[in-house]
mmCIF file of C-alpha atoms in Angstrom:
data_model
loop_
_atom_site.group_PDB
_atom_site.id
_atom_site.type_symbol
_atom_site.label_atom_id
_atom_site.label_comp_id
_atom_site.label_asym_id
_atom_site.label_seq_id
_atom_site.Cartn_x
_atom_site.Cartn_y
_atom_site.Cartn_z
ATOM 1 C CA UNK A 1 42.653 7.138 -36.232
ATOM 2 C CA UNK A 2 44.977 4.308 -36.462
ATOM 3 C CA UNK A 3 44.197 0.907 -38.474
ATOM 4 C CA UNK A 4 43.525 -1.016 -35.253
ATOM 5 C CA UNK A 5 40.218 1.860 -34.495
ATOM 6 C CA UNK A 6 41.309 1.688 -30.968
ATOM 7 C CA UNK A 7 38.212 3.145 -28.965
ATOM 8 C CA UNK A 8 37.943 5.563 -26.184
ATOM 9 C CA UNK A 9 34.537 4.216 -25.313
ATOM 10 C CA UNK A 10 35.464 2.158 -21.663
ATOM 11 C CA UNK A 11 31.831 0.874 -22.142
ATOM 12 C CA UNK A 12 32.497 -0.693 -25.560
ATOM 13 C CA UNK A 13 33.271 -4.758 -25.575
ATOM 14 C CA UNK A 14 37.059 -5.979 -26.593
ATOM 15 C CA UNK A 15 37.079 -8.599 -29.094
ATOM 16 C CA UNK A 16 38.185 -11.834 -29.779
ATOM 17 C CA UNK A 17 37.336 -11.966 -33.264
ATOM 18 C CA UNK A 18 40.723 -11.596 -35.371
ATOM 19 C CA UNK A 19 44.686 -11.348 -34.220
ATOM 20 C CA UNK A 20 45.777 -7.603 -33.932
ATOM 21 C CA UNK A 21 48.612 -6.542 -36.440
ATOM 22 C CA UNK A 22 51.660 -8.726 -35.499
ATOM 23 C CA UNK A 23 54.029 -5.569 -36.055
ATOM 24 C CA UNK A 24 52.778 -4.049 -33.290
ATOM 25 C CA UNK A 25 53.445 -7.074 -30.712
ATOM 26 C CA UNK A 26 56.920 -7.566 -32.362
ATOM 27 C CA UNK A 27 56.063 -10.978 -34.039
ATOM 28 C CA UNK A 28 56.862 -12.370 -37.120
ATOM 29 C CA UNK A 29 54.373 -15.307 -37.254
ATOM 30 C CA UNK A 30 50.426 -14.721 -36.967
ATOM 31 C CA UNK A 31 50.001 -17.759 -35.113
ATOM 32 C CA UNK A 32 52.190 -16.352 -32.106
ATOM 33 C CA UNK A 33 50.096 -13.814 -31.910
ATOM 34 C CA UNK A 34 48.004 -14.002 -28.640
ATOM 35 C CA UNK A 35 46.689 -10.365 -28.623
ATOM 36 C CA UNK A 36 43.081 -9.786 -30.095
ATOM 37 C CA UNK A 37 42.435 -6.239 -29.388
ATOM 38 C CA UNK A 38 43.833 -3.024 -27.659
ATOM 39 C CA UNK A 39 42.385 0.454 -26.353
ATOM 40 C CA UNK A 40 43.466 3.413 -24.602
ATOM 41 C CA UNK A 41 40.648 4.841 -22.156
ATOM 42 C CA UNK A 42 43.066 7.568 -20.554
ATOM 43 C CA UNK A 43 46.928 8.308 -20.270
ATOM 44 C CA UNK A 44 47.400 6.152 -17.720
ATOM 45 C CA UNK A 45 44.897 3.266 -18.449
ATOM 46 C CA UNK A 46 44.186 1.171 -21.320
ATOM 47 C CA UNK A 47 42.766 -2.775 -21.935
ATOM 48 C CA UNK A 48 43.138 -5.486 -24.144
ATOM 49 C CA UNK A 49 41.890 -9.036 -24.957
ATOM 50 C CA UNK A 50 43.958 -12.080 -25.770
ATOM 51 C CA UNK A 51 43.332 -15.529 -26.558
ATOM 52 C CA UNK A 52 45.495 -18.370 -25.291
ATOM 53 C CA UNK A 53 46.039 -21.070 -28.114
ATOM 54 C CA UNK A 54 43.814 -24.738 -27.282
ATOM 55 C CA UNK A 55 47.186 -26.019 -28.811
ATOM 56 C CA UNK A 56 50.487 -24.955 -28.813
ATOM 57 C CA UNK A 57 54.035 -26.913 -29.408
ATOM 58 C CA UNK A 58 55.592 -24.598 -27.201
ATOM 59 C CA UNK A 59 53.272 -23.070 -24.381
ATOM 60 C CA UNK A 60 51.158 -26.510 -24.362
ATOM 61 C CA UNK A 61 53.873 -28.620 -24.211
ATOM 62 C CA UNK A 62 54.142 -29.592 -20.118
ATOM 63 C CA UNK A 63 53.480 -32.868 -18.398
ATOM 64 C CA UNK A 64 51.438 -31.183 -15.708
ATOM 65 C CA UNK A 65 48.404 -32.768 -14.301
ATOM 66 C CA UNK A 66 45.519 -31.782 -14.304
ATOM 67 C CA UNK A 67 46.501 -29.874 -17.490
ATOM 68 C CA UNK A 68 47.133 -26.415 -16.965
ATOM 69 C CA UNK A 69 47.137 -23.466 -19.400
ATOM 70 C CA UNK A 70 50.748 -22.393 -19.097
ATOM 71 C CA UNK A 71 51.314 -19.418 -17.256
ATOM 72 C CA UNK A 72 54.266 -18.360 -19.325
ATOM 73 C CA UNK A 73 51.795 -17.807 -22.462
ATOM 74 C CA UNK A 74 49.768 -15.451 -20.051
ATOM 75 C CA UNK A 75 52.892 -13.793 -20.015
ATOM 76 C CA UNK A 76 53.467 -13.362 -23.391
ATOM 77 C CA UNK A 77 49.778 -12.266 -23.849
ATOM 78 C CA UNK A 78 50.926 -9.513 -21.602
ATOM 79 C CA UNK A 79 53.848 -8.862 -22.900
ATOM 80 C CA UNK A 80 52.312 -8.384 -25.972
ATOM 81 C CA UNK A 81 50.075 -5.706 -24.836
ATOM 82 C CA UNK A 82 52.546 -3.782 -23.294
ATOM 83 C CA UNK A 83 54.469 -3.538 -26.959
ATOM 84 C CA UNK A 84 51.418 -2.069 -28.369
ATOM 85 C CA UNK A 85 50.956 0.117 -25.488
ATOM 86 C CA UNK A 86 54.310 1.622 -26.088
ATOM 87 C CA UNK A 87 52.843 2.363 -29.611
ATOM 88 C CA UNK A 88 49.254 3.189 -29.223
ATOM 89 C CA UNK A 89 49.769 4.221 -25.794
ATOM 90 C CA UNK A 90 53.151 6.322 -25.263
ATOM 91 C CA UNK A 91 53.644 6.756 -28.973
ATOM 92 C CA UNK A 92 56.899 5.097 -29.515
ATOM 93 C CA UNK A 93 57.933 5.362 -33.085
ATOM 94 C CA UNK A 94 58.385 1.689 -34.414
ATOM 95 C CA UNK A 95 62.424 1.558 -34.965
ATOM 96 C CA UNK A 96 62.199 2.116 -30.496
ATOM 97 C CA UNK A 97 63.402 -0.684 -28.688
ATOM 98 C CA UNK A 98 62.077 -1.923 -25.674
ATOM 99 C CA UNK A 99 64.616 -2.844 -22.764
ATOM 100 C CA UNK A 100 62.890 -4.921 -20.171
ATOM 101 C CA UNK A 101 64.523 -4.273 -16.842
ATOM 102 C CA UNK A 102 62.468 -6.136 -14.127
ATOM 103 C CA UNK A 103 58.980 -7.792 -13.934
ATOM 104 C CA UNK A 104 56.926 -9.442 -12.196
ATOM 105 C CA UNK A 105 53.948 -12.497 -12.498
ATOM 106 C CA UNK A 106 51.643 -13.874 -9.781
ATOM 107 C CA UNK A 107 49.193 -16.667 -10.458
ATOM 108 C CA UNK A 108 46.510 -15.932 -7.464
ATOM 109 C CA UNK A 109 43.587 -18.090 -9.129
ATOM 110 C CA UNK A 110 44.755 -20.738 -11.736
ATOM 111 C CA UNK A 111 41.281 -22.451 -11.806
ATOM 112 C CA UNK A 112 40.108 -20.532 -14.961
ATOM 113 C CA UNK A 113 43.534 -22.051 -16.283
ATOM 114 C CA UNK A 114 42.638 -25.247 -16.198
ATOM 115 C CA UNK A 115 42.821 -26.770 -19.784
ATOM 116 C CA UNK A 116 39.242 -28.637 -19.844
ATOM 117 C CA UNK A 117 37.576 -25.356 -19.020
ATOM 118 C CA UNK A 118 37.651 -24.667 -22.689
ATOM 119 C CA UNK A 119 40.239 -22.159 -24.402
ATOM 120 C CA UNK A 120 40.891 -19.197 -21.901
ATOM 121 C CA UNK A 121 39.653 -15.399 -23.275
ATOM 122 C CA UNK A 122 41.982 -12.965 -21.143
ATOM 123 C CA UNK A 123 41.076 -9.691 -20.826
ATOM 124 C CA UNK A 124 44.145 -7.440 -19.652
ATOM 125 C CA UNK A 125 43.490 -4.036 -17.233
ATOM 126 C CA UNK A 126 46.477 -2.274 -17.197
ATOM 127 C CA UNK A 127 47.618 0.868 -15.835
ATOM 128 C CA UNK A 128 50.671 3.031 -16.109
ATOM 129 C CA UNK A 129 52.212 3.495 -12.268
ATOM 130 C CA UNK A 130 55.109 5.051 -13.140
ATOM 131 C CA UNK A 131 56.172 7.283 -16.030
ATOM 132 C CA UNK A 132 59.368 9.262 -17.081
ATOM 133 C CA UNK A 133 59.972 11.806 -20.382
ATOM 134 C CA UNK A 134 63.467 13.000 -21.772
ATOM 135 C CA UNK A 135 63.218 15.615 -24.155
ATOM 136 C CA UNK A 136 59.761 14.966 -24.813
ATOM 137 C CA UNK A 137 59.189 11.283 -25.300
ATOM 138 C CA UNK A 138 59.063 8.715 -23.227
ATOM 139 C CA UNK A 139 62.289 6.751 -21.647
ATOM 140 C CA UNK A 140 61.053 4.712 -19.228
ATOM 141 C CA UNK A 141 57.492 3.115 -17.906
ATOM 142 C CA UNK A 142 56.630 0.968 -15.641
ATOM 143 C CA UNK A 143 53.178 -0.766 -15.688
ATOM 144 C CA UNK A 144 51.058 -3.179 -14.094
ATOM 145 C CA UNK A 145 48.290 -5.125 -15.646
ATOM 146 C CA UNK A 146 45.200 -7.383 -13.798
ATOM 147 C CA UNK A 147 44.620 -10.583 -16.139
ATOM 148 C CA UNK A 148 41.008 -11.544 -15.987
ATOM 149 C CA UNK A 149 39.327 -15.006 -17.570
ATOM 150 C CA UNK A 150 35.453 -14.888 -17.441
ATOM 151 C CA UNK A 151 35.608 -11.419 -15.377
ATOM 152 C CA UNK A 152 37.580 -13.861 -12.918
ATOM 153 C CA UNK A 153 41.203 -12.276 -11.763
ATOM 154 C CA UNK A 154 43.581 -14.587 -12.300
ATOM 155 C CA UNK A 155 46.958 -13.298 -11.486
ATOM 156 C CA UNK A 156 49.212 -9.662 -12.071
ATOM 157 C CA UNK A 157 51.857 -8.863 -14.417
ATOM 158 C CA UNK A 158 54.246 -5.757 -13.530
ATOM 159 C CA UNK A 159 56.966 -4.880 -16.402
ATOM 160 C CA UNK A 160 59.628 -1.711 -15.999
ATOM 161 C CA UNK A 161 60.966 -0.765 -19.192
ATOM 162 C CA UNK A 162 63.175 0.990 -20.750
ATOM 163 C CA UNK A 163 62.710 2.714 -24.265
ATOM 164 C CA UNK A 164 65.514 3.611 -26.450
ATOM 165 C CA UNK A 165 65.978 4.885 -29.960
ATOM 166 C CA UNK A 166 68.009 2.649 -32.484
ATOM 167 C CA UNK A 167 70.752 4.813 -32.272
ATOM 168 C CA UNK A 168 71.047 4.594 -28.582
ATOM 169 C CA UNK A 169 69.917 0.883 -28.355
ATOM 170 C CA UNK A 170 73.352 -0.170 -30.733
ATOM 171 C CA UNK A 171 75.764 2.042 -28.520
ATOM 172 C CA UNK A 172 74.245 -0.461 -25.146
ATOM 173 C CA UNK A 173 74.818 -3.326 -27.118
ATOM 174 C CA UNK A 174 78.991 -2.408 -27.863
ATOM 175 C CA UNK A 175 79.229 -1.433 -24.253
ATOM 176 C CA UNK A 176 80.495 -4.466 -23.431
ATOM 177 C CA UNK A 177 81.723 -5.752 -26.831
ATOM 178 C CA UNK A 178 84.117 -5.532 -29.200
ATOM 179 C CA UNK A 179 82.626 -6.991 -32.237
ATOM 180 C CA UNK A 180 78.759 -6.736 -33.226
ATOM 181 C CA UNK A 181 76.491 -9.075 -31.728
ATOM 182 C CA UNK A 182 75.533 -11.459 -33.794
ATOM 183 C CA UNK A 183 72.068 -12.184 -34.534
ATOM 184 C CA UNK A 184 70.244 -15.339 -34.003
ATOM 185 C CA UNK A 185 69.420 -16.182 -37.654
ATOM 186 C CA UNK A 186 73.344 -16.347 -38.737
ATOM 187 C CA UNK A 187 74.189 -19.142 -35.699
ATOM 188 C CA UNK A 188 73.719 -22.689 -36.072
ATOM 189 C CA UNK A 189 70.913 -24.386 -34.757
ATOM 190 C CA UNK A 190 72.817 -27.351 -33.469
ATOM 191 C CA UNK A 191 71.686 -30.301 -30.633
ATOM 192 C CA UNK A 192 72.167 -29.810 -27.407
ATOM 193 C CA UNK A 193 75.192 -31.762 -25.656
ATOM 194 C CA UNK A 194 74.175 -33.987 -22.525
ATOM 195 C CA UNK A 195 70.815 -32.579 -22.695
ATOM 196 C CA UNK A 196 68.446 -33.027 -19.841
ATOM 197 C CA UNK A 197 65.539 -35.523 -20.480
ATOM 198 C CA UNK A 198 62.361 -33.447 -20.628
ATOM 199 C CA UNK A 199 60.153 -35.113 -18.096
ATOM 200 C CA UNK A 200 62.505 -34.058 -15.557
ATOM 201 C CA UNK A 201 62.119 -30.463 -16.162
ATOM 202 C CA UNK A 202 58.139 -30.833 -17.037
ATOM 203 C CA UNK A 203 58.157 -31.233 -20.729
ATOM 204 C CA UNK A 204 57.212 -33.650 -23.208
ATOM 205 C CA UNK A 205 59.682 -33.033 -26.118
ATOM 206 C CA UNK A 206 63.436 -32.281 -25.863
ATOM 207 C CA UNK A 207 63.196 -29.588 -28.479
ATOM 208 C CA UNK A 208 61.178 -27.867 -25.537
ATOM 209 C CA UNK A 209 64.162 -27.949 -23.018
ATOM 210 C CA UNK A 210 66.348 -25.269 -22.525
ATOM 211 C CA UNK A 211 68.901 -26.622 -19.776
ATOM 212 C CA UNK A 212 72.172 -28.721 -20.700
ATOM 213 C CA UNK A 213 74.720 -29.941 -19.208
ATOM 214 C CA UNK A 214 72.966 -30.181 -15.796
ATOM 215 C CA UNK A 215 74.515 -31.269 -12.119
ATOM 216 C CA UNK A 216 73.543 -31.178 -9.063
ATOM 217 C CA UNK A 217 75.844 -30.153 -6.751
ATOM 218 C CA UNK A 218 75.887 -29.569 -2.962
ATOM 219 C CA UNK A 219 74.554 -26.360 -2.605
ATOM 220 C CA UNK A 220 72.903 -25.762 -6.141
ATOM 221 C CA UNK A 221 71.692 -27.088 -9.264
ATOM 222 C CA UNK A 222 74.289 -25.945 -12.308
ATOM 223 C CA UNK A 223 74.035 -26.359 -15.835
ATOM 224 C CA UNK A 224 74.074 -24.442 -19.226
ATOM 225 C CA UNK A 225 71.861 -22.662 -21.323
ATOM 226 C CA UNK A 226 71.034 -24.257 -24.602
ATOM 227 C CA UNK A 227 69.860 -21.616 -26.531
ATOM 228 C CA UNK A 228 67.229 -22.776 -28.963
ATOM 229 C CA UNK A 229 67.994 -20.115 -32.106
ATOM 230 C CA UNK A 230 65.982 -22.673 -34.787
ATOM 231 C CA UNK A 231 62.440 -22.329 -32.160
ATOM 232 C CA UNK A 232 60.304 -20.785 -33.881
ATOM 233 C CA UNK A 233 58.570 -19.575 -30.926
ATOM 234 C CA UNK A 234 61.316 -18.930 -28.591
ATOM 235 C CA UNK A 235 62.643 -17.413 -31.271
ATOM 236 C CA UNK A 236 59.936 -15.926 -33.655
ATOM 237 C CA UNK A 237 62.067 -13.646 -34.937
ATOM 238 C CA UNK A 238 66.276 -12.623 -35.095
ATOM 239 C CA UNK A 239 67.285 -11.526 -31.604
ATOM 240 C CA UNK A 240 70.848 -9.967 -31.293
ATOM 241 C CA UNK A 241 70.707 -11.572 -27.589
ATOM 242 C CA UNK A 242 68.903 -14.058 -25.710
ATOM 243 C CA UNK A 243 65.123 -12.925 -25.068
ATOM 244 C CA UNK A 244 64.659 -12.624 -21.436
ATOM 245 C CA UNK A 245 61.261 -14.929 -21.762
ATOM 246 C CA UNK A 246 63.769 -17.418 -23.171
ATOM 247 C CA UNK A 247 65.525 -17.319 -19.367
ATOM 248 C CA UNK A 248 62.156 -17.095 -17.619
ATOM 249 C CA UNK A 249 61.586 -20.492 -19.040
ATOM 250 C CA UNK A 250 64.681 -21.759 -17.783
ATOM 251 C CA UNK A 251 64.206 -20.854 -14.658
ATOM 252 C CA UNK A 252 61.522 -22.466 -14.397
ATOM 253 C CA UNK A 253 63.230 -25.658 -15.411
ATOM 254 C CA UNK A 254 65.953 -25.357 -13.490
ATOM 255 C CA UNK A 255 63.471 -25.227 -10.195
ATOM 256 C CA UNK A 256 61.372 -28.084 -11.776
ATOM 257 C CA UNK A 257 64.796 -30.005 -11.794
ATOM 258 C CA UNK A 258 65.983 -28.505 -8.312
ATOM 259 C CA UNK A 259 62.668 -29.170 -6.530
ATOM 260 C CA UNK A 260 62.072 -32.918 -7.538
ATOM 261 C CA UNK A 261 65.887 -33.952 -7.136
ATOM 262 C CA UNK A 262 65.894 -32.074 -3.301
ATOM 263 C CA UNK A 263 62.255 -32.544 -2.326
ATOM 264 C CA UNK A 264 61.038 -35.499 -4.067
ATOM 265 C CA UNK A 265 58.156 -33.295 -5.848
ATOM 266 C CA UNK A 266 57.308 -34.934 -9.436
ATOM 267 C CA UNK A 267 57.695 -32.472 -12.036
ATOM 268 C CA UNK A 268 53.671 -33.444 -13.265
ATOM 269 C CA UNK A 269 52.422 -31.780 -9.546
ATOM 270 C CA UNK A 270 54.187 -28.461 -9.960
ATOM 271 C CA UNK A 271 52.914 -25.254 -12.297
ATOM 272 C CA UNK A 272 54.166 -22.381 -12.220
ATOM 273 C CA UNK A 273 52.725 -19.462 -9.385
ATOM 274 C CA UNK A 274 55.521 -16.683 -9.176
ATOM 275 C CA UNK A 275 58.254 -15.497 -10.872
ATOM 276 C CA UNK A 276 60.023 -12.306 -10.787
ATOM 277 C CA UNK A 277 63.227 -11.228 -13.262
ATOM 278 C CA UNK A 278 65.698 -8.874 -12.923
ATOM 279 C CA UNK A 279 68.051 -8.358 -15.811
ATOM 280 C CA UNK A 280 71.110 -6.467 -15.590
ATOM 281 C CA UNK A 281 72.860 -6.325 -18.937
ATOM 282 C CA UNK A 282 72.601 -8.123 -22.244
ATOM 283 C CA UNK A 283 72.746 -12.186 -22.704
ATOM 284 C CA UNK A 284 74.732 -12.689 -25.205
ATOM 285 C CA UNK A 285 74.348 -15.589 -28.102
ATOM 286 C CA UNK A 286 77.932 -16.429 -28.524
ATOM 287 C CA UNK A 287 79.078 -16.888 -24.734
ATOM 288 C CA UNK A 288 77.983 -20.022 -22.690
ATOM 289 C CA UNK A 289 75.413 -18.553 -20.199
ATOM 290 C CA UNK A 290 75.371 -20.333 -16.912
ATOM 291 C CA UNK A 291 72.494 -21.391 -14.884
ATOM 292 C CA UNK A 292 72.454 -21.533 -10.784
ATOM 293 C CA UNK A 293 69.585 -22.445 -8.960
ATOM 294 C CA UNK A 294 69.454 -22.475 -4.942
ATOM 295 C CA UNK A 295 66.690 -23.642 -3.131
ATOM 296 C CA UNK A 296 64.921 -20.763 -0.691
ATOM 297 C CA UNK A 297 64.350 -21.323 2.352
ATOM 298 C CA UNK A 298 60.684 -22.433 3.565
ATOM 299 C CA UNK A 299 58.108 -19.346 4.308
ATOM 300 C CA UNK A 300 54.864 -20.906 5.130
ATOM 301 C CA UNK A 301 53.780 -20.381 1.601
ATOM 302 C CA UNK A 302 52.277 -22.169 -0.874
ATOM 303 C CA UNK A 303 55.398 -23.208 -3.287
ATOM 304 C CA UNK A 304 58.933 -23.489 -2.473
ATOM 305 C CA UNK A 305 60.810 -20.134 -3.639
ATOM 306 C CA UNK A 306 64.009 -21.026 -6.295
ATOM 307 C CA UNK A 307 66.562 -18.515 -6.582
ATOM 308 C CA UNK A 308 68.442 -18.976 -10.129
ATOM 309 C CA UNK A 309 71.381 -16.740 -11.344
ATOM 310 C CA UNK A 310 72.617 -16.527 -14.835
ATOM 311 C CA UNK A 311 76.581 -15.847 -15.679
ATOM 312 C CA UNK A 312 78.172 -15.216 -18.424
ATOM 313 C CA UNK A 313 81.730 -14.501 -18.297
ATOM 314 C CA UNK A 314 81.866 -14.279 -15.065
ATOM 315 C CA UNK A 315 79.061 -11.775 -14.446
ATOM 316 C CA UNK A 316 75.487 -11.954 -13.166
ATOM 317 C CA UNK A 317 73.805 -11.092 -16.205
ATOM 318 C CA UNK A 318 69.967 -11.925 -14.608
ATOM 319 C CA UNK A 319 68.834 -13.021 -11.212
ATOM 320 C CA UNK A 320 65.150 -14.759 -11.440
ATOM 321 C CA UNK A 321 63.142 -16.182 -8.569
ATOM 322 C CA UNK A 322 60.751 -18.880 -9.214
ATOM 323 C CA UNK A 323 57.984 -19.877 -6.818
ATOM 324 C CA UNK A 324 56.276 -23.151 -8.163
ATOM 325 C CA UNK A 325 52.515 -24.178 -7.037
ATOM 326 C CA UNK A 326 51.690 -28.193 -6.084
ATOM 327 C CA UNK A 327 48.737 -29.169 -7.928
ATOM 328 C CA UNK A 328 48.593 -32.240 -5.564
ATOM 329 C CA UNK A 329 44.589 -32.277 -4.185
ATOM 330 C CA UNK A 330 43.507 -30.419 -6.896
ATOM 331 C CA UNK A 331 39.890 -32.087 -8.312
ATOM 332 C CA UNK A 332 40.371 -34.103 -11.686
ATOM 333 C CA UNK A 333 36.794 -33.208 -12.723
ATOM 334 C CA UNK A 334 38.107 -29.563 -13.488
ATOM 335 C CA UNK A 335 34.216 -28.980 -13.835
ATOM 336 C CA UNK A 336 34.248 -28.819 -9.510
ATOM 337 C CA UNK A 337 37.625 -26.707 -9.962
ATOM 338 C CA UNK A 338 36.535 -23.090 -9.288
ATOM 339 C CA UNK A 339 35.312 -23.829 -5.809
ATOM 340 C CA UNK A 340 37.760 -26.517 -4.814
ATOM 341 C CA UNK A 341 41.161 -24.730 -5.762
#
């Protein structure tokens, strides 16, 4: 029995009560820890509870309104859960790294995400769809997880991943080097240069912006990552590259950007509905990583779809697709909010 007493009773209630052990959801700081409790009910199923923060500098930083839980921290909750799955779950010893090669988020209900409905309890169903072994452990999963508020379903989460001993893990990251990565804590911090003011991308505070140097030309909106090594949640803890939630998030600023400079749409009407990330090697932290984001074509849906591409060097290094929501109609008494959304 493990120090977390993870329970093979389906029947017995998930908790809310206390943080579970930040080592096992890769974090160095307690307070970015979203995940309350884990348990495996079978081989291919287990749940978990989480707890978005009231507050946050990060995650509750937007300009949105009405004010919106952001869906990003729903993503970390599962994200979260699927590191301790690959512990509790598929019994990864702890020096395993976990390689995140495509996933997936839909928002299909935000009502139980709106912020005056009181701080949102998750509760995370997730299932393994796809699983493959070499010599005896596991090398790759892929799983998808149903995120529930109130016993409401509020969106899914699908994650492929690859798992890969240290050993292995350090001969990917030379493959395309020739010196060591280095890791965030040894870079300077630095401002960003011409850095985009943060109502234009949906945020309050510039430390919050991830996008620099932007332009918007004919066919796309360019500009540069800034790559916030100092944030302490961006990043929590060293990274030898840039985290791929740290891209998610500018993609989403870069259609923010790209949606109210083509379409007119204020950044304050727009959350977050879709996004889906492919990554295809490593980012690396000491080569300017570029940031292209086209505008889709219309589809009848609700959102406009934004294509954005990341370079480095000359090579697609991620390819994300952002579909943003229009809050525009939606009820200020949030209290009216389940029906009316």
């Amino acid at each position: 029995m493990n120090t977390l007493d993870v329970r093979t009773d389906p029947t017995a209630d998930l908790t809310t009560r206390r943080t579970i052990d930040r080592h096992l959801v890769h974090r160095a700081a307690i307070a970015e820890v979203f995940l309350t409790d884990f348990r495996t009910i079978d081989p291919n199923t287990f749940e978990a509870a989480a707890q978005l923060p009231p507050s946050h500098s990060y995650y509750g930083d937007h300009t949105g309104r009405p004010e919106l839980h952001d869906p990003l921290a729903v993503f970390e909750s599962v994200r979260q859960m699927l590191l301790c799955a690959m512990h509790l779950q598929h019994g990864a010893s702890h020096d395993t790294k976990s390689i995140t090669a495509e996933c997936r988020m839909e928002i299909t209900d935000p009502a139980p995400l709106l912020a005056d409905g009181g701080v949102p309890e998750l509760t995370l169903l997730g299932k393994v769809s796809l699983e493959k072994m070499y010599a005896g452990v596991t090398a790759r999963v892929v799983h998808d997880v149903e995120v529930l508020v109130g016993g409401r379903s509020v969106g899914t989460v699908s994650v492929d991943t690859a798992l890969r001993p240290d050993d292995i893990y350090q001969g990917l990251r030379m493959s395309h080097r020739t010196t060591p990565p280095p890791y965030s804590d040894t870079l300077p911090a630095g401002g960003p240069a011409a850095p985009v003011r943060p109502h234009l991308v949906g945020r309050e505070h510039a430390e919050n912006v991830v996008l620099r140097d932007i332009r918007d030309t004919e066919d796309t909106v360019v500009a540069r990552l800034h790559v916030p090594v100092a944030h302490r949640s961006m990043f929590d803890h060293p990274q030898d590259h840039v985290p791929g939630p740290v891209m998610m998030e500018a993609a989403r600023q870069a259609a923010v950007f790209l949606l109210g400079e083509r379409l007119g749409q204020a950044p304050a009407k727009l959350y977050l509905r879709q996004i889906s990330a492919t990554y295809l090697r490593f980012a690396e932290l000491d080569a300017d990583l570029l940031v292209q984001a086209c505008l889709g074509p219309a589809d009848g849906r609700d959102g406009r779809l934004v294509a954005v591409s990341f370079l480095q060097d000359n090579q697609t290094v991620a390819r994300i697709q952002v579909r943003l929501g229009l809050t525009v109609g939606w009820p200020q008494d949030t209290r009216g909010a389940t029906d009316a959304l």
